[in-house]
Coordinates of C-alpha atoms in Angstrom, one line a residue:
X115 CA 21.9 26.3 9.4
X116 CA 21.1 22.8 8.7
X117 CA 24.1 20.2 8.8
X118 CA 24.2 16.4 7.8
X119 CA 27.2 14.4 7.7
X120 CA 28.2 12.0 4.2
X121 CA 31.2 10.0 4.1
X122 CA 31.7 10.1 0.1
X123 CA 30.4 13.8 -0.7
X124 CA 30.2 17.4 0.1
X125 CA 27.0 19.1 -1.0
X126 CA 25.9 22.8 0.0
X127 CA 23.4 25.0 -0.8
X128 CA 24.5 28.5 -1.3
X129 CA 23.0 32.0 -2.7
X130 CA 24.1 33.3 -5.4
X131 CA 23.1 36.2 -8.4
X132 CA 20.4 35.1 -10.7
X133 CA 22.0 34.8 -14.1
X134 CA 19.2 36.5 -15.6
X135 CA 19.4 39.7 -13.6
X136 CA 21.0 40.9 -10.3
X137 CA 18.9 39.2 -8.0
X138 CA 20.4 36.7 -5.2
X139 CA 17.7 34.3 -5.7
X140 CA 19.4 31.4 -7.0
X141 CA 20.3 28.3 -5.0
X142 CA 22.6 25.7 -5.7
X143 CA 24.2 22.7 -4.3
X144 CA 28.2 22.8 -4.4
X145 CA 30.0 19.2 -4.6
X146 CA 33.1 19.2 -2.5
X147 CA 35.2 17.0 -0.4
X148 CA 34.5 18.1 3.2
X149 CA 31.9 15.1 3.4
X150 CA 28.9 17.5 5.1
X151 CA 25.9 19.2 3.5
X152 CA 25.1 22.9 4.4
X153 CA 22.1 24.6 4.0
X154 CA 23.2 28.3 3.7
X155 CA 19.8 29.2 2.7
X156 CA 15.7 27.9 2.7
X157 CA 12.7 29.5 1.6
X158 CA 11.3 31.8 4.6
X159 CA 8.5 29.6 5.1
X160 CA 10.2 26.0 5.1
X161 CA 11.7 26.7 8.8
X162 CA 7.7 27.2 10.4
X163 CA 5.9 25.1 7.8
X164 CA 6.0 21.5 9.3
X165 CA 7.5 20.7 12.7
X166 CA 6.3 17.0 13.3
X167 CA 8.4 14.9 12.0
X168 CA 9.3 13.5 15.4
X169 CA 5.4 12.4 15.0
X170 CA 6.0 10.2 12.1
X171 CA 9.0 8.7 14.0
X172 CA 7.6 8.6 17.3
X173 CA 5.9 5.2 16.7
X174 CA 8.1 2.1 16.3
X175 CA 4.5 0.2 14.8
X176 CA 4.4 -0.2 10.8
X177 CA 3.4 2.9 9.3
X178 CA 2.5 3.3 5.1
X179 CA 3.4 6.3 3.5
X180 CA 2.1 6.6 -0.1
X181 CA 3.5 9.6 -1.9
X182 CA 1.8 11.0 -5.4
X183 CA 0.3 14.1 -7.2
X184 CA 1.0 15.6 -10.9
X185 CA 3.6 13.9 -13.2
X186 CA 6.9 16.5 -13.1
X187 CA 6.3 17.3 -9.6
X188 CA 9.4 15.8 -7.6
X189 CA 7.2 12.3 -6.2
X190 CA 10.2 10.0 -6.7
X191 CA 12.2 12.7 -5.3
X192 CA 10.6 13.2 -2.1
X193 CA 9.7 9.7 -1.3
X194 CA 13.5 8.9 -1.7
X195 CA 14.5 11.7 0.3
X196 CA 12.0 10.7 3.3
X197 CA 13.2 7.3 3.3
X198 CA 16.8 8.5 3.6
X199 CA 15.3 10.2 6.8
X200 CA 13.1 7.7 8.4
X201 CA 16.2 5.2 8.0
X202 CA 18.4 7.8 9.7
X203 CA 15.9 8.0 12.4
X204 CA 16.7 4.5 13.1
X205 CA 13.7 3.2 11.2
X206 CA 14.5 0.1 9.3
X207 CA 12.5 1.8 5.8
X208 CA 11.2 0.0 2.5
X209 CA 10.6 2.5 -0.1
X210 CA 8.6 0.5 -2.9
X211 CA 8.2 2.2 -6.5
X212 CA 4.7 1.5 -7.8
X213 CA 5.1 3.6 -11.4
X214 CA 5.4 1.7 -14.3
X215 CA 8.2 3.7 -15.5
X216 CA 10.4 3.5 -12.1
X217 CA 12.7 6.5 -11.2
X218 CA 13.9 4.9 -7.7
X219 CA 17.3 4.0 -9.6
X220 CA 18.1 7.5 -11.3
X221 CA 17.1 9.2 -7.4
X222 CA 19.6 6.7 -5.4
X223 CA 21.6 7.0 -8.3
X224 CA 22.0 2.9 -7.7
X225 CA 20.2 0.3 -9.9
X226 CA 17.2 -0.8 -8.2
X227 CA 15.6 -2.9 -11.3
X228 CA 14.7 -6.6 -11.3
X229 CA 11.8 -6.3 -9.3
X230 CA 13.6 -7.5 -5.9
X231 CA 14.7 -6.1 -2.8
X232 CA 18.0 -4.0 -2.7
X233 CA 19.9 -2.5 -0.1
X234 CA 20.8 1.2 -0.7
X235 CA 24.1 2.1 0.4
X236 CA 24.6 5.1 2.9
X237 CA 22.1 5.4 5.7
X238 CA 22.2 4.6 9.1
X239 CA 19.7 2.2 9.5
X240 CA 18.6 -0.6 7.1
X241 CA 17.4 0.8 3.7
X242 CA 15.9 -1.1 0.9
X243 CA 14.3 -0.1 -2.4
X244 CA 12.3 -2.1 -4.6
X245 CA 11.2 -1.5 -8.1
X246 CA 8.0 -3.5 -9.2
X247 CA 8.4 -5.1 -12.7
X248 CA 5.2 -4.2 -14.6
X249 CA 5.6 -6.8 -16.7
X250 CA 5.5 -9.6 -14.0
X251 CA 2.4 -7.6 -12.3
X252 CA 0.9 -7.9 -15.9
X253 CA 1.4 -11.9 -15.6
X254 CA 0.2 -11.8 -12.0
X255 CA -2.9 -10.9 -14.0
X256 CA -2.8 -13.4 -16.9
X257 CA -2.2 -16.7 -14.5
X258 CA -4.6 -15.8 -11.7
X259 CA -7.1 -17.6 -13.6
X260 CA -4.7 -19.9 -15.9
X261 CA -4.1 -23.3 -15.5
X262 CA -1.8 -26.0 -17.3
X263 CA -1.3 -23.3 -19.9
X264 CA -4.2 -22.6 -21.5
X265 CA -5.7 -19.6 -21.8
X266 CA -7.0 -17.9 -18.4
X267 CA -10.6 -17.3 -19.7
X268 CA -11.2 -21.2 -21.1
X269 CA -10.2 -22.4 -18.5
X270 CA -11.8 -20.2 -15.9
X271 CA -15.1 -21.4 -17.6
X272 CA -13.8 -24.8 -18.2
X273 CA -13.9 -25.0 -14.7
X274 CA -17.5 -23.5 -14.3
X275 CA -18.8 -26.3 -17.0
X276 CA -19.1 -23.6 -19.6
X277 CA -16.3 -25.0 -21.9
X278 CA -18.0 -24.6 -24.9
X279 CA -18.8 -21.2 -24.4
X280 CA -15.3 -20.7 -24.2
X281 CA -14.6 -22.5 -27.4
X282 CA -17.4 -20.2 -29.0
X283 CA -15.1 -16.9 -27.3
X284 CA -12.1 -18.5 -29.0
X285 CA -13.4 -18.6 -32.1
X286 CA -14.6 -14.8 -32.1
X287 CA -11.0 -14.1 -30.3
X288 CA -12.5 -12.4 -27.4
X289 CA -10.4 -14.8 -25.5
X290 CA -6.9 -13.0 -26.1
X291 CA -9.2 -10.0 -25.2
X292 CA -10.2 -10.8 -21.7
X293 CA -6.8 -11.8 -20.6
X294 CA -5.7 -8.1 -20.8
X295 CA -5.1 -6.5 -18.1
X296 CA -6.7 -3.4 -17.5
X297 CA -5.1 -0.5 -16.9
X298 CA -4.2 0.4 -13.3
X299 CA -3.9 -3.6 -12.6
X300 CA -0.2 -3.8 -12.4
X301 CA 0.1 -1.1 -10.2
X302 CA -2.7 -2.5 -7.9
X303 CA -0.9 -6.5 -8.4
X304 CA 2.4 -4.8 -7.5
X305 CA 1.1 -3.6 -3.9
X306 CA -0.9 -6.7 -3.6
X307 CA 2.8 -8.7 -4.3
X308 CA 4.6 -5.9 -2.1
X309 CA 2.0 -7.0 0.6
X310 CA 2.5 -10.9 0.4
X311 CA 6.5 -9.7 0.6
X312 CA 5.5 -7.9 3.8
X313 CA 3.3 -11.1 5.2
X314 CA 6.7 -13.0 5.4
X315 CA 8.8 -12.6 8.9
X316 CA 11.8 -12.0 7.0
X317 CA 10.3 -8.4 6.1
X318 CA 9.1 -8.1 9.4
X319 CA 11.8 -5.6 10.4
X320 CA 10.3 -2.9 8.1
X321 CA 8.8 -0.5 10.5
X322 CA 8.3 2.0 7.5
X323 CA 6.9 1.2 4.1
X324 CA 6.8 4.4 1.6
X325 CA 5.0 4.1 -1.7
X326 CA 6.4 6.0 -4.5
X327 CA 3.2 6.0 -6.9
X328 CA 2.4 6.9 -10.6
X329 CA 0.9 10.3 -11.7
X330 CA -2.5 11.3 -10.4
X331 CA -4.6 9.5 -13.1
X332 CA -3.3 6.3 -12.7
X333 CA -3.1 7.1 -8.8
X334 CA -6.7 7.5 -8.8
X335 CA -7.5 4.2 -11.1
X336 CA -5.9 2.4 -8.0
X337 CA -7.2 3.3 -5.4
X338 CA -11.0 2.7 -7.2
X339 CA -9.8 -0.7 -8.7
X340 CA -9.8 -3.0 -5.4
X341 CA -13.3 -2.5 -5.6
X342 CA -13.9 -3.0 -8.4
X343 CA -11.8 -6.2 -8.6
X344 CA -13.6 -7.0 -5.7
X345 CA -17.6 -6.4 -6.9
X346 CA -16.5 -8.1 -10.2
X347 CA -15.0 -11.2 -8.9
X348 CA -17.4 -11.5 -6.3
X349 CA -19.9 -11.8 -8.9
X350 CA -18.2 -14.6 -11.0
X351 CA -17.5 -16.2 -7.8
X352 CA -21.1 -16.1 -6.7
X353 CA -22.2 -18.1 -10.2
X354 CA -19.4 -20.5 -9.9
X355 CA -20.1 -21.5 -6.6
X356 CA -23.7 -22.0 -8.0
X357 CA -22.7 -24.2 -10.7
X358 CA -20.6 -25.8 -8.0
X359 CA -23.5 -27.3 -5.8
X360 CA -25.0 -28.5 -8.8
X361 CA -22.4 -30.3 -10.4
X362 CA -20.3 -31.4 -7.1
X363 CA -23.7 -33.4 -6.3
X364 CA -23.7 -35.5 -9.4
X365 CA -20.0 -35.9 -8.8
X366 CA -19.7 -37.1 -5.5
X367 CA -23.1 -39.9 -6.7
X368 CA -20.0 -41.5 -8.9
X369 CA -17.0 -40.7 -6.4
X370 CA -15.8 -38.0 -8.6
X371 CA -15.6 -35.1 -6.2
X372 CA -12.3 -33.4 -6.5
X373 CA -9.8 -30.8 -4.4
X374 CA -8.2 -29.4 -7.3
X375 CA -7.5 -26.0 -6.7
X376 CA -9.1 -24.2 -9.6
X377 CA -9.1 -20.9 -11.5
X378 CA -11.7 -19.4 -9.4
X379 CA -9.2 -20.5 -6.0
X380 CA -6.5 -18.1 -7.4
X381 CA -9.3 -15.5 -8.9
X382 CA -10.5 -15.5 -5.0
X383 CA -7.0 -15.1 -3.8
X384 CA -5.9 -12.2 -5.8
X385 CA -9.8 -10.7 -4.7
X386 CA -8.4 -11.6 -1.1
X387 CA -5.3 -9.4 -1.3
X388 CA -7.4 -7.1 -3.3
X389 CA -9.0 -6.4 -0.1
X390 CA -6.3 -5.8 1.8
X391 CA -4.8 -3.5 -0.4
X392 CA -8.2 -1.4 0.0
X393 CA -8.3 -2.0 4.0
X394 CA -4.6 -0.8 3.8
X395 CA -5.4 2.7 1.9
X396 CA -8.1 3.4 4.0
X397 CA -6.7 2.3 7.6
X398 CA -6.2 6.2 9.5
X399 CA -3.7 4.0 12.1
X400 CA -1.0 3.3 9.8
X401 CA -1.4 4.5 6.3
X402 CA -1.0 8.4 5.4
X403 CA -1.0 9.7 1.2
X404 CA 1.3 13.0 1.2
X405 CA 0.1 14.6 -1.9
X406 CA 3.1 16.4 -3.8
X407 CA 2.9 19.4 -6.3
X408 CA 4.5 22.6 -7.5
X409 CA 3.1 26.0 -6.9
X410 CA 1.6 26.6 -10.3
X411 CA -1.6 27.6 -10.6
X412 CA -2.5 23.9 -12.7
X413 CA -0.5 21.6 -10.5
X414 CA -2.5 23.3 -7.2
X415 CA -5.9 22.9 -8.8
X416 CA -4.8 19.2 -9.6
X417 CA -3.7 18.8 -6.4
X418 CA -6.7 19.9 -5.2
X419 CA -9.0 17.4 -7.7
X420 CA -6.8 14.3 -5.6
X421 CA -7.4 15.6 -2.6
X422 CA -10.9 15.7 -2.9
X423 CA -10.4 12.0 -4.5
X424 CA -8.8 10.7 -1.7
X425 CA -11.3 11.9 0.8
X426 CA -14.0 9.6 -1.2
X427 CA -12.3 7.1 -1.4
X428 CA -11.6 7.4 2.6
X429 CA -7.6 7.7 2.1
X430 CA -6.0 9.7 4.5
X431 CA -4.4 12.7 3.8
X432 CA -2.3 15.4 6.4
X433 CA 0.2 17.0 4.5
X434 CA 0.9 18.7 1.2
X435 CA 4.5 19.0 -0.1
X436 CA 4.7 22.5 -2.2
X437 CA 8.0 21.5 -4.2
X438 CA 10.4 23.6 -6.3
X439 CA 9.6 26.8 -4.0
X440 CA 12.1 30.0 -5.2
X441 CA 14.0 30.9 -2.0
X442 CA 14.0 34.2 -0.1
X443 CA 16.1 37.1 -1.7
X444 CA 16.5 40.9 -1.0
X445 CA 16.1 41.9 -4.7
X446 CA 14.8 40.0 -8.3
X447 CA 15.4 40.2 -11.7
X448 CA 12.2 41.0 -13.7
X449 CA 12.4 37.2 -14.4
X450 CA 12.7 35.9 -11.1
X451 CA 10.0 39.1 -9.7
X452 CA 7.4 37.3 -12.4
X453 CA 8.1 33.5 -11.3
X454 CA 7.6 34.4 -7.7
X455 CA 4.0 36.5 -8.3
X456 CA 3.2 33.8 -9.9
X457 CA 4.3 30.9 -7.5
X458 CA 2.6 33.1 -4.8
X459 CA -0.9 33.5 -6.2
X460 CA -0.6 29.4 -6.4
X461 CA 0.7 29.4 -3.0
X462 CA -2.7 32.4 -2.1
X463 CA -4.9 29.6 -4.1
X464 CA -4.1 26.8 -1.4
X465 CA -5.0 29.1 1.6
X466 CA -8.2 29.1 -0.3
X467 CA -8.7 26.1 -1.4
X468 CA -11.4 23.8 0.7
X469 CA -10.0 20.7 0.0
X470 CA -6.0 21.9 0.7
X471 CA -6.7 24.5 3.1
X472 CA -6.7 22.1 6.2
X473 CA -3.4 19.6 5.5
X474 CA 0.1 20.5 6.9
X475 CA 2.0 22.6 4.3
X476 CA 5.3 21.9 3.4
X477 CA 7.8 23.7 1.4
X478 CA 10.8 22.6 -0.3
X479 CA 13.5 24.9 -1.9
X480 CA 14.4 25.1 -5.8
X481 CA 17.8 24.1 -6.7
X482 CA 19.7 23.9 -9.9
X483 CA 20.8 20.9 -9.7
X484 CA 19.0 17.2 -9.5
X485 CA 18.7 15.6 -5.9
X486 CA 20.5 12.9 -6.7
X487 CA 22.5 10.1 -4.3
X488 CA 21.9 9.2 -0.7
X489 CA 24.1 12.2 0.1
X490 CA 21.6 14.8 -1.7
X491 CA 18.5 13.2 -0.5
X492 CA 19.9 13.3 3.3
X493 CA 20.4 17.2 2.4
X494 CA 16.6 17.7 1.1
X495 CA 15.2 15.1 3.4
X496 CA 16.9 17.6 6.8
X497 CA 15.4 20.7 5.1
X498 CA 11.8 19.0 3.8
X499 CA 11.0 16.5 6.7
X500 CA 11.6 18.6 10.4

């Protein structure tokens, strides 16, 4: 029997009959006013599944945890519910949301939006949440290569002597065109802002960082993007610093050289943190993805498609959260008998999968109600992370 403590709330999780049959398969969480959470029940597997937690503790260096998997799966859920547990641990957490449309307020039930740091209310230690405004990451993008508010791609090549190409782009509207951002860029800006955050001593006191990310696809368009951003820029880069030697030779014949930081200056420092966001998903010391699905036969073999994603991309990967698993019961319904065949020949399909069959399973229960509040997530969080 599991048992955390909560000043404000009383939530347990009991057995009871199935409505659709007589089964005792269902488990809920009851709201009272004891302030404690009970487990009275846990799928058979959860208690043997994953007992190294105190591993992920153990270290009082920085460690990244970036969260993702299948849109529906529980992501938000149990990246919430971890940081509840690190902070309780006496880890001083960050949990940063990196989807575009952000479900960090609705999990701490608290409003997290504004795109700054805010304390959550209830743990032990130090908790803080932060919900990245797409839109600003989307203006990270347009003024990296703006300046005195033209438009970022005349004055990119104003700056390169190639103004009246740019006039010519102008005229064909392919200006408003390249200022776009691409998709994946906000998420990739947000982490590259959540970084400079993190190179300030007042966030120094964040020993863990957890990333709550976007579904798969757009998971997957991040972690390619840095280098991409990186190959792309390098190349404009390269031909401006060609153009440079010309020109800055004339220039500095008539004392005209100047210092002016420039459009490619801020193109080369979002290429800069570009790179650090791709040293930081690749770095096996201090960065771990925890892929997170539901045992249905499409969710594992999309699961199984990141996996082999993040192994390319050299992220490392340990452990695989199985979430919405039915609990344990003595008899089923015919409804109840079905759901669980079929969650076990996605649970059989992991055992056989070569990309999921070596991380550390874990399993976390079904309930029928959401995990929702600091109180709730403390409840999943002792259950999930042990």
């Amino acid at each position: 029997m599991l048992v955390a403590q909560s000043p404000k709330l009383a939530l347990r999780l009991y057995s009871s009959p199935c409505p659709r049959g007589s089964c005792s398969n269902r488990l809920f969480l009851r709201r009272g006013l004891q302030g404690q959470v009970r487990a009275i029940a846990t799928p058979a597997d959860t208690a043997q599944a994953f007992d190294a937690f105190e591993d992920m503790t153990a270290s009082t260096d920085r460690k990244y945890y970036m969260l993702g998997g299948k849109g529906g799966v529980g992501k938000t859920t149990c990246a919430a519910s971890l940081a509840v547990k690190f902070a309780n641990s006496g880890h001083p957490t960050l949990v940063v949301s990196t989807d575009p449309a952000h479900s960090l307020s609705d999990s701490f039930a608290q409003d997290l939006s504004g795109g700054l740091l805010v304390p959550v209310e209830g743990p032990d230690s130090p908790l803080f949440a932060l919900e990245i405004n797409p839109e600003k990451a989307r203006e990270e993008f347009r003024t990296a290569s703006q300046t005195n508010g033209g438009t970022g791609v005349k004055d990119f090549m104003d700056s390169m002597g190639l103004g009246m190409i740019a006039e010519q782009l102008g005229e064909l509207k392919l200006g408003e065109l390249l200022d776009t951002p691409p998709p994946g860029l906000d998420e990739a800006i947000a982490i590259s802002k959540v970084m400079q955050f993190l190179e300030s001593p007042q966030y120094s006191i964040f020993s863990r960082i957890i990333f709550d990310t976007a579904p798969t696809g757009h998971t997957l368009r991040l972690l390619s993007l840095p280098d991409f951003l990186d190959a792309s820029i390098g190349k404009i880069l390269k031909l401006k610093k060609k153009i440079t030697q010309a020109t800055s030779a004339i220039k500095s014949v008539f004392g005209q050289e100047e210092n002016k930081e420039d459009a490619s200056d801020k193109l080369e420092k979002l290429r800069e943190r570009m790179v650090k966001v791709r040293e930081l998903f690749r770095d096996t010391g201090s960065t771990e993805f925890i892929i997170v699905t539901i045992p249905t036969v499409m969710a594992i073999s999309e699961s199984s498609r990141l996996c082999a994603s993040l192994k390319k991309e050299q992220v490392p990967v340990k452990r695989l959260v199985v979430n919405q698993v039915l609990p344990p019961s003595a008899s089923d319904c015919k409804f109840c008998a079905m759901k669980r065949k079929d969650q076990m020949r996605a649970l059989d399909m992991i055992k056989s999968d070569s990309e999921l069959n070596g991380l550390n399973l874990i399993q976390a229960p079904l309930v029928d109600v959401e995990i929702r509040g600091v109180p709730a997530l403390r409840f999943l969080g002792d259950i999930v992370w042990k």
